Amino acid sequence: MNASDNAASWFVDRHASGPLAEKAAFREAGGRSLTYAALASEAAKMAGLFAAHGLRREDRALMLTLDTIEFPVIFWGAIKAGVVPIPVNTLLAAPVYDAILRDSRARALFVSAPLYPVIADILADQPSLERVFVIGDDKPEGCFNFAAEHCGAEAGETVGASPDETAFWLYSSGSTGTPKGVMHVHGALKATADTYGARVLGIREDDVIFSAAKLFFAYGLGNGMTFPMSVGATTILFPGRPTPADMFAAIDAEKPTIFCGVPTLYAAMVAEMQKDGRQVDAPLRSCISAGEALPEEVGKGWKAGTGVDILDGVGSTEMLHIFLSNAPGDVVYGTSGLAVPGYELKLVGEFGQDPHPDEPGELLVRGASAADGYWNQREKSRRTFEGEWTRTGDKYTRDAAGRFVYCGRTDDMFKVSGIWVAPFEVEQALGAHPRVLESAVVPKVDEEGLEKPQAFVVLKEGAGDEALREELKALVQDRAGKWKYPRWVEFVEDLPKTATGKIQRFKLRA
């Protein structure tokens, strides 16, 4: 094993000197910045901190850390030391953190001070947890102040590693239940940079990238760390919740060239632009979306308001980033595009057969960024990782041009009159109505015991009434098919989502 195969060697150490050394690697929106040289130095001290506190190679360190400059220091310092960092969703509840701490058996926890009250009451009864470091001015009893411990640490070396050795974990978003620990290897990070980062996004040294998706999210980790660090670009960090108003303000102030969002956020921002004539004052050259399929009307609305296309793509925690995407100059809204160069895709039917034309099949993907498996979830690992292929759990069809068209999660599909209904197709049709902000479609059993579509609709403003219900039903019949229209339309204030913006349809079904 060589230090050169440690992911931190390529992403961090090689920028410690040379022309990029004094360039900002990370800049907090309106706040602190960190150069590439400083990141290398601070990450080395982080490796020393682990050694000083008795954390050894392959020990795990949980990161309940906001998107501030401490995040990359802790993450890369852990990888340098051979410690396994585990960034986790910052918007979960205490019982979920309790389960993750027990499941991961993390010996250390790094928590941003504003988040400490959420987990304070569960820390005393953790059988594996030995050290808690609080990032900020606070030093609760029994905890260490991160800044003080880090400042006094001696620099550590980058340990030798195999490209196939576990480097870090991410916990899945939990869109259908309890999050699962997904184990990723050193080589996977560079694999995503060499494929999507280089060959679709075309990331450049002079780019300034701003990701509304947080670093704990596989999509956000690639956007905000892997891709910019692969070429020496600059990342804007934003620790708060990404509201449309805050995103417009940060974009205008920080002038990114690349913006990375999720469909829910883009929909809300487009609604603001259409309502108030809001404009974006930044030299954007590219925008990307993932997490859920992007509704066609949202993509077109963003292009009309900014002059920039959204490259809608599909990724997963298991594959680390996007493997299916639209590309610059080749955007067809309403489709997920084509395979990212470096990945192979195929559709399989319910029993493993090739689906008939226009029949949905489950999407399988093959590529170098695939996870090593789920931690302590052998049966789920065997069902998801089939040799070189990874099951995505997403249903797709392919159009005549070979582009993939999203239908829904495998568990979300249902039949009406013996014909498959893709919830996303119905949601796309609903989204064409000027008053609809977003929607979700699930099956509901009628009085005859048969499943029919039910729609939950969030309006841009105002209240829904019976006339609007009938308008929406007719719109779906015209755009998607007579049998696909929702028999029931319920107007709601919002939809249940994970922190990464995925709609939790299982809660609507319940």
mmCIF file of C-alpha atoms in Angstrom, residues 33-327:
data_model
loop_
_atom_site.group_PDB
_atom_site.id
_atom_site.type_symbol
_atom_site.label_atom_id
_atom_site.label_comp_id
_atom_site.label_asym_id
_atom_site.label_seq_id
_atom_site.Cartn_x
_atom_site.Cartn_y
_atom_site.Cartn_z
ATOM 1 C CA SER A 33 -11.966 31.032 3.528
ATOM 2 C CA LEU A 34 -9.397 28.246 3.357
ATOM 3 C CA THR A 35 -6.621 28.007 0.767
ATOM 4 C CA TYR A 36 -5.407 24.745 -0.711
ATOM 5 C CA ALA A 37 -2.119 25.057 1.192
ATOM 6 C CA ALA A 38 -3.950 25.759 4.445
ATOM 7 C CA LEU A 39 -6.268 22.809 3.857
ATOM 8 C CA ALA A 40 -3.274 20.485 3.455
ATOM 9 C CA SER A 41 -1.724 21.833 6.657
ATOM 10 C CA GLU A 42 -4.961 21.717 8.639
ATOM 11 C CA ALA A 43 -5.805 18.203 7.412
ATOM 12 C CA ALA A 44 -2.337 17.017 8.489
ATOM 13 C CA LYS A 45 -2.941 18.468 11.966
ATOM 14 C CA MET A 46 -6.297 16.720 11.946
ATOM 15 C CA ALA A 47 -4.529 13.414 11.359
ATOM 16 C CA GLY A 48 -2.354 14.272 14.352
ATOM 17 C CA LEU A 49 -5.450 15.012 16.455
ATOM 18 C CA PHE A 50 -6.768 11.523 15.787
ATOM 19 C CA ALA A 51 -3.471 9.986 16.884
ATOM 20 C CA ALA A 52 -3.336 12.130 20.026
ATOM 21 C CA HIS A 53 -6.774 10.904 21.070
ATOM 22 C CA GLY A 54 -6.033 7.250 20.391
ATOM 23 C CA LEU A 55 -8.092 6.864 17.242
ATOM 24 C CA ARG A 56 -6.477 4.321 14.980
ATOM 25 C CA ARG A 57 -6.703 3.136 11.415
ATOM 26 C CA GLU A 58 -10.186 1.849 10.513
ATOM 27 C CA ASP A 59 -11.796 3.435 13.574
ATOM 28 C CA ARG A 60 -14.901 5.387 12.642
ATOM 29 C CA ALA A 61 -15.626 9.064 13.294
ATOM 30 C CA LEU A 62 -19.148 10.435 12.898
ATOM 31 C CA MET A 63 -19.472 13.947 11.464
ATOM 32 C CA LEU A 64 -22.638 15.827 12.439
ATOM 33 C CA THR A 65 -21.089 18.880 10.844
ATOM 34 C CA LEU A 66 -22.524 21.901 9.048
ATOM 35 C CA ASP A 67 -21.100 23.075 5.721
ATOM 36 C CA THR A 68 -18.288 25.201 7.161
ATOM 37 C CA ILE A 69 -14.534 25.050 6.513
ATOM 38 C CA GLU A 70 -14.164 22.549 9.370
ATOM 39 C CA PHE A 71 -15.982 19.946 7.282
ATOM 40 C CA PRO A 72 -13.242 19.385 4.657
ATOM 41 C CA VAL A 73 -10.538 19.621 7.350
ATOM 42 C CA ILE A 74 -12.101 16.811 9.403
ATOM 43 C CA PHE A 75 -13.086 14.692 6.403
ATOM 44 C CA TRP A 76 -9.718 14.789 4.666
ATOM 45 C CA GLY A 77 -7.761 14.631 7.910
ATOM 46 C CA ALA A 78 -9.546 11.405 8.774
ATOM 47 C CA ILE A 79 -8.829 9.896 5.369
ATOM 48 C CA LYS A 80 -5.158 10.918 5.654
ATOM 49 C CA ALA A 81 -4.966 9.086 8.982
ATOM 50 C CA GLY A 82 -6.818 5.994 7.780
ATOM 51 C CA VAL A 83 -9.729 6.812 10.097
ATOM 52 C CA VAL A 84 -13.136 6.376 8.436
ATOM 53 C CA PRO A 85 -15.200 9.615 8.447
ATOM 54 C CA ILE A 86 -18.980 9.256 8.360
ATOM 55 C CA PRO A 87 -20.760 12.510 7.441
ATOM 56 C CA VAL A 88 -24.427 12.329 8.430
ATOM 57 C CA ASN A 89 -27.544 14.293 7.641
ATOM 58 C CA THR A 90 -27.728 17.383 9.869
ATOM 59 C CA LEU A 91 -31.553 17.496 9.915
ATOM 60 C CA LEU A 92 -32.427 14.206 11.589
ATOM 61 C CA ALA A 93 -33.970 13.553 15.002
ATOM 62 C CA ALA A 94 -32.172 12.269 18.087
ATOM 63 C CA PRO A 95 -33.493 8.673 17.824
ATOM 64 C CA VAL A 96 -32.049 8.372 14.305
ATOM 65 C CA TYR A 97 -28.642 9.673 15.447
ATOM 66 C CA ASP A 98 -28.788 7.212 18.328
ATOM 67 C CA ALA A 99 -29.373 4.366 15.874
ATOM 68 C CA ILE A 100 -26.560 5.530 13.572
ATOM 69 C CA LEU A 101 -24.069 5.872 16.438
ATOM 70 C CA ARG A 102 -24.886 2.358 17.632
ATOM 71 C CA ASP A 103 -24.873 0.894 14.132
ATOM 72 C CA SER A 104 -21.573 2.500 13.070
ATOM 73 C CA ARG A 105 -19.839 1.979 16.452
ATOM 74 C CA ALA A 106 -18.126 5.328 15.935
ATOM 75 C CA ARG A 107 -15.467 6.049 18.568
ATOM 76 C CA ALA A 108 -15.501 9.819 17.914
ATOM 77 C CA LEU A 109 -18.157 12.394 17.100
ATOM 78 C CA PHE A 110 -17.558 15.846 15.593
ATOM 79 C CA VAL A 111 -20.627 18.035 16.033
ATOM 80 C CA SER A 112 -21.258 21.670 15.112
ATOM 81 C CA ALA A 113 -22.283 23.642 18.205
ATOM 82 C CA PRO A 114 -25.757 24.611 16.868
ATOM 83 C CA LEU A 115 -26.525 20.888 16.450
ATOM 84 C CA TYR A 116 -25.251 19.735 19.839
ATOM 85 C CA PRO A 117 -28.599 20.190 21.679
ATOM 86 C CA VAL A 118 -30.206 17.670 19.328
ATOM 87 C CA ILE A 119 -27.882 14.860 20.428
ATOM 88 C CA ALA A 120 -26.979 15.953 23.967
ATOM 89 C CA ASP A 121 -29.370 13.549 25.691
ATOM 90 C CA ILE A 122 -28.284 10.424 23.780
ATOM 91 C CA LEU A 123 -24.514 10.701 24.305
ATOM 92 C CA ALA A 124 -24.264 9.228 27.797
ATOM 93 C CA ASP A 125 -25.524 5.803 26.739
ATOM 94 C CA GLN A 126 -23.326 5.087 23.700
ATOM 95 C CA PRO A 127 -21.297 1.887 24.144
ATOM 96 C CA SER A 128 -18.654 2.732 21.498
ATOM 97 C CA LEU A 129 -18.425 6.530 21.621
ATOM 98 C CA GLU A 130 -15.342 7.795 23.498
ATOM 99 C CA ARG A 131 -14.702 11.331 22.267
ATOM 100 C CA VAL A 132 -17.072 14.191 21.387
ATOM 101 C CA PHE A 133 -15.587 17.293 19.739
ATOM 102 C CA VAL A 134 -17.782 20.403 19.531
ATOM 103 C CA ILE A 135 -17.113 22.793 16.637
ATOM 104 C CA GLY A 136 -17.678 26.350 17.847
ATOM 105 C CA ASP A 137 -17.166 28.336 21.020
ATOM 106 C CA ASP A 138 -19.108 25.943 23.239
ATOM 107 C CA LYS A 139 -17.481 23.228 25.341
ATOM 108 C CA PRO A 140 -20.237 21.225 27.027
ATOM 109 C CA GLU A 141 -19.265 19.082 29.995
ATOM 110 C CA GLY A 142 -17.537 15.882 28.938
ATOM 111 C CA CYS A 143 -16.749 17.216 25.450
ATOM 112 C CA PHE A 144 -13.644 18.627 23.773
ATOM 113 C CA ASN A 145 -13.469 21.982 22.044
ATOM 114 C CA PHE A 146 -12.519 21.176 18.474
ATOM 115 C CA ALA A 147 -10.552 24.354 17.748
ATOM 116 C CA ALA A 148 -8.416 24.011 20.881
ATOM 117 C CA GLU A 149 -7.626 20.340 20.254
ATOM 118 C CA HIS A 150 -6.916 20.901 16.575
ATOM 119 C CA CYS A 151 -4.736 23.950 17.149
ATOM 120 C CA GLY A 152 -2.467 22.057 19.533
ATOM 121 C CA ALA A 153 -2.105 18.915 17.402
ATOM 122 C CA GLU A 154 1.106 17.920 15.627
ATOM 123 C CA ALA A 155 0.984 17.222 11.901
ATOM 124 C CA GLY A 156 0.402 13.612 10.922
ATOM 125 C CA GLU A 157 1.410 11.780 7.764
ATOM 126 C CA THR A 158 -0.771 10.483 4.943
ATOM 127 C CA VAL A 159 -0.994 6.731 5.516
ATOM 128 C CA GLY A 160 -0.583 4.198 2.752
ATOM 129 C CA ALA A 161 -3.840 2.807 1.401
ATOM 130 C CA SER A 162 -5.232 0.560 -1.280
ATOM 131 C CA PRO A 163 -7.604 2.076 -3.855
ATOM 132 C CA ASP A 164 -10.012 -0.701 -2.814
ATOM 133 C CA GLU A 165 -9.788 0.041 0.912
ATOM 134 C CA THR A 166 -12.774 1.601 2.675
ATOM 135 C CA ALA A 167 -12.182 5.347 2.952
ATOM 136 C CA PHE A 168 -15.501 6.728 4.244
ATOM 137 C CA TRP A 169 -19.129 5.888 4.795
ATOM 138 C CA LEU A 170 -22.333 7.716 3.961
ATOM 139 C CA TYR A 171 -25.732 6.848 5.350
ATOM 140 C CA SER A 172 -28.505 6.508 2.773
ATOM 141 C CA SER A 173 -31.207 9.162 2.858
ATOM 142 C CA GLY A 174 -33.773 6.858 4.389
ATOM 143 C CA SER A 175 -36.498 7.742 1.871
ATOM 144 C CA THR A 176 -38.147 4.378 2.583
ATOM 145 C CA GLY A 177 -37.064 3.678 6.139
ATOM 146 C CA THR A 178 -34.013 3.547 8.419
ATOM 147 C CA PRO A 179 -30.774 4.848 6.836
ATOM 148 C CA LYS A 180 -28.167 2.254 5.853
ATOM 149 C CA GLY A 181 -24.400 2.653 6.153
ATOM 150 C CA VAL A 182 -22.910 2.708 2.630
ATOM 151 C CA MET A 183 -19.163 1.934 2.501
ATOM 152 C CA HIS A 184 -17.049 3.662 -0.171
ATOM 153 C CA VAL A 185 -13.424 3.030 -1.136
ATOM 154 C CA HIS A 186 -10.552 5.437 -1.823
ATOM 155 C CA GLY A 187 -10.705 4.940 -5.584
ATOM 156 C CA ALA A 188 -14.389 5.842 -5.856
ATOM 157 C CA LEU A 189 -13.839 9.565 -5.272
ATOM 158 C CA LYS A 190 -11.479 9.992 -8.214
ATOM 159 C CA ALA A 191 -13.729 7.764 -10.330
ATOM 160 C CA THR A 192 -16.602 10.243 -10.048
ATOM 161 C CA ALA A 193 -14.264 13.167 -10.814
ATOM 162 C CA ASP A 194 -12.929 11.416 -13.914
ATOM 163 C CA THR A 195 -16.421 10.596 -15.203
ATOM 164 C CA TYR A 196 -19.204 13.041 -14.376
ATOM 165 C CA GLY A 197 -16.951 15.817 -13.097
ATOM 166 C CA ALA A 198 -14.667 15.886 -16.130
ATOM 167 C CA ARG A 199 -16.780 14.495 -18.947
ATOM 168 C CA VAL A 200 -20.241 15.944 -18.260
ATOM 169 C CA LEU A 201 -19.861 18.913 -15.928
ATOM 170 C CA GLY A 202 -16.524 19.860 -17.475
ATOM 171 C CA ILE A 203 -15.293 21.351 -14.190
ATOM 172 C CA ARG A 204 -12.433 23.847 -14.641
ATOM 173 C CA GLU A 205 -9.818 25.464 -12.436
ATOM 174 C CA ASP A 206 -11.434 28.882 -12.844
ATOM 175 C CA ASP A 207 -14.888 27.669 -11.736
ATOM 176 C CA VAL A 208 -16.616 28.800 -8.564
ATOM 177 C CA ILE A 209 -19.103 26.123 -7.536
ATOM 178 C CA PHE A 210 -22.023 26.548 -5.159
ATOM 179 C CA SER A 211 -24.027 23.504 -4.109
ATOM 180 C CA ALA A 212 -27.297 23.914 -2.254
ATOM 181 C CA ALA A 213 -27.093 20.169 -1.627
ATOM 182 C CA LYS A 214 -25.036 19.672 1.522
ATOM 183 C CA LEU A 215 -21.701 17.871 1.820
ATOM 184 C CA PHE A 216 -23.189 15.036 3.898
ATOM 185 C CA PHE A 217 -25.208 14.054 0.811
ATOM 186 C CA ALA A 218 -23.375 11.972 -1.843
ATOM 187 C CA TYR A 219 -24.518 14.440 -4.512
ATOM 188 C CA GLY A 220 -23.326 17.419 -2.466
ATOM 189 C CA LEU A 221 -20.018 15.757 -1.585
ATOM 190 C CA GLY A 222 -19.171 15.426 -5.264
ATOM 191 C CA ASN A 223 -20.374 18.928 -6.110
ATOM 192 C CA GLY A 224 -18.691 20.714 -3.245
ATOM 193 C CA MET A 225 -15.511 18.704 -2.678
ATOM 194 C CA THR A 226 -14.616 15.987 -5.160
ATOM 195 C CA PHE A 227 -15.109 17.892 -8.410
ATOM 196 C CA PRO A 228 -13.688 21.312 -7.496
ATOM 197 C CA MET A 229 -10.729 19.798 -5.621
ATOM 198 C CA SER A 230 -9.911 17.578 -8.602
ATOM 199 C CA VAL A 231 -9.032 20.670 -10.678
ATOM 200 C CA GLY A 232 -8.271 23.341 -8.091
ATOM 201 C CA ALA A 233 -11.574 25.228 -8.327
ATOM 202 C CA THR A 234 -13.251 27.124 -5.467
ATOM 203 C CA THR A 235 -16.306 25.971 -3.499
ATOM 204 C CA ILE A 236 -18.785 28.268 -1.768
ATOM 205 C CA LEU A 237 -20.040 26.782 1.515
ATOM 206 C CA PHE A 238 -23.415 27.686 2.997
ATOM 207 C CA PRO A 239 -24.199 26.235 6.447
ATOM 208 C CA GLY A 240 -27.873 27.262 6.619
ATOM 209 C CA ARG A 241 -30.986 25.725 5.126
ATOM 210 C CA PRO A 242 -31.238 26.469 1.395
ATOM 211 C CA THR A 243 -34.329 28.644 1.131
ATOM 212 C CA PRO A 244 -34.969 30.294 -2.238
ATOM 213 C CA ALA A 245 -34.317 33.768 -0.785
ATOM 214 C CA ASP A 246 -30.989 32.717 0.725
ATOM 215 C CA MET A 247 -29.939 30.948 -2.463
ATOM 216 C CA PHE A 248 -30.679 34.000 -4.614
ATOM 217 C CA ALA A 249 -28.740 36.186 -2.169
ATOM 218 C CA ALA A 250 -25.738 33.844 -2.036
ATOM 219 C CA ILE A 251 -25.631 33.439 -5.819
ATOM 220 C CA ASP A 252 -25.745 37.201 -6.337
ATOM 221 C CA ALA A 253 -23.049 37.847 -3.705
ATOM 222 C CA GLU A 254 -20.637 34.994 -4.444
ATOM 223 C CA LYS A 255 -20.947 34.893 -8.259
ATOM 224 C CA PRO A 256 -20.658 31.138 -8.853
ATOM 225 C CA THR A 257 -20.176 29.752 -12.339
ATOM 226 C CA ILE A 258 -21.825 26.422 -11.413
ATOM 227 C CA PHE A 259 -24.911 25.996 -9.240
ATOM 228 C CA CYS A 260 -26.091 22.626 -7.951
ATOM 229 C CA GLY A 261 -29.629 22.208 -6.658
ATOM 230 C CA VAL A 262 -32.454 19.703 -6.287
ATOM 231 C CA PRO A 263 -35.822 19.763 -8.091
ATOM 232 C CA THR A 264 -37.785 21.029 -5.083
ATOM 233 C CA LEU A 265 -35.482 24.022 -4.693
ATOM 234 C CA TYR A 266 -35.408 24.799 -8.417
ATOM 235 C CA ALA A 267 -39.224 24.681 -8.506
ATOM 236 C CA ALA A 268 -39.469 27.161 -5.638
ATOM 237 C CA MET A 269 -36.861 29.471 -7.189
ATOM 238 C CA VAL A 270 -38.593 29.383 -10.576
ATOM 239 C CA ALA A 271 -41.883 30.241 -8.859
ATOM 240 C CA GLU A 272 -40.189 33.270 -7.280
ATOM 241 C CA MET A 273 -38.743 34.389 -10.624
ATOM 242 C CA GLN A 274 -42.109 34.065 -12.350
ATOM 243 C CA LYS A 275 -43.955 35.819 -9.540
ATOM 244 C CA ASP A 276 -41.658 38.791 -8.908
ATOM 245 C CA GLY A 277 -39.485 38.975 -12.014
ATOM 246 C CA ARG A 278 -36.510 37.965 -9.860
ATOM 247 C CA GLN A 279 -33.238 37.657 -11.800
ATOM 248 C CA VAL A 280 -29.943 35.925 -11.072
ATOM 249 C CA ASP A 281 -26.881 38.186 -11.050
ATOM 250 C CA ALA A 282 -24.020 35.728 -11.515
ATOM 251 C CA PRO A 283 -21.881 34.383 -14.398
ATOM 252 C CA LEU A 284 -23.547 30.976 -14.336
ATOM 253 C CA ARG A 285 -22.374 28.664 -17.100
ATOM 254 C CA SER A 286 -23.885 25.417 -15.813
ATOM 255 C CA CYS A 287 -26.555 24.224 -13.379
ATOM 256 C CA ILE A 288 -27.158 20.638 -12.325
ATOM 257 C CA SER A 289 -29.900 18.747 -10.538
ATOM 258 C CA ALA A 290 -30.237 15.329 -8.908
ATOM 259 C CA GLY A 291 -31.966 13.674 -5.968
ATOM 260 C CA GLU A 292 -35.264 13.305 -7.805
ATOM 261 C CA ALA A 293 -36.222 13.605 -11.455
ATOM 262 C CA LEU A 294 -36.568 17.210 -12.601
ATOM 263 C CA PRO A 295 -40.061 18.147 -13.844
ATOM 264 C CA GLU A 296 -40.001 19.377 -17.432
ATOM 265 C CA GLU A 297 -41.759 22.655 -16.645
ATOM 266 C CA VAL A 298 -39.218 23.486 -13.931
ATOM 267 C CA GLY A 299 -36.299 22.996 -16.314
ATOM 268 C CA LYS A 300 -37.887 25.159 -18.958
ATOM 269 C CA GLY A 301 -38.810 27.823 -16.405
ATOM 270 C CA TRP A 302 -35.238 27.999 -15.085
ATOM 271 C CA LYS A 303 -33.841 28.288 -18.610
ATOM 272 C CA ALA A 304 -36.300 31.077 -19.396
ATOM 273 C CA GLY A 305 -35.371 32.962 -16.224
ATOM 274 C CA THR A 306 -31.585 32.537 -16.252
ATOM 275 C CA GLY A 307 -30.615 31.605 -19.798
ATOM 276 C CA VAL A 308 -28.875 28.485 -18.454
ATOM 277 C CA ASP A 309 -30.041 24.885 -18.812
ATOM 278 C CA ILE A 310 -30.286 22.532 -15.862
ATOM 279 C CA LEU A 311 -28.421 19.276 -16.472
ATOM 280 C CA ASP A 312 -30.819 16.836 -14.850
ATOM 281 C CA GLY A 313 -29.114 13.644 -13.732
ATOM 282 C CA VAL A 314 -29.531 10.502 -11.663
ATOM 283 C CA GLY A 315 -27.185 9.306 -8.962
ATOM 284 C CA SER A 316 -27.383 7.457 -5.679
ATOM 285 C CA THR A 317 -25.583 7.081 -2.377
ATOM 286 C CA GLU A 318 -24.606 3.602 -3.534
ATOM 287 C CA MET A 319 -22.940 4.950 -6.718
ATOM 288 C CA LEU A 320 -21.609 8.117 -5.000
ATOM 289 C CA HIS A 321 -22.700 10.554 -7.714
ATOM 290 C CA ILE A 322 -24.469 10.938 -11.062
ATOM 291 C CA PHE A 323 -24.184 8.098 -13.592
ATOM 292 C CA LEU A 324 -27.056 9.040 -15.945
ATOM 293 C CA SER A 325 -27.468 12.607 -17.137
ATOM 294 C CA ASN A 326 -28.342 15.211 -19.669
ATOM 295 C CA ALA A 327 -25.230 16.971 -20.968
#
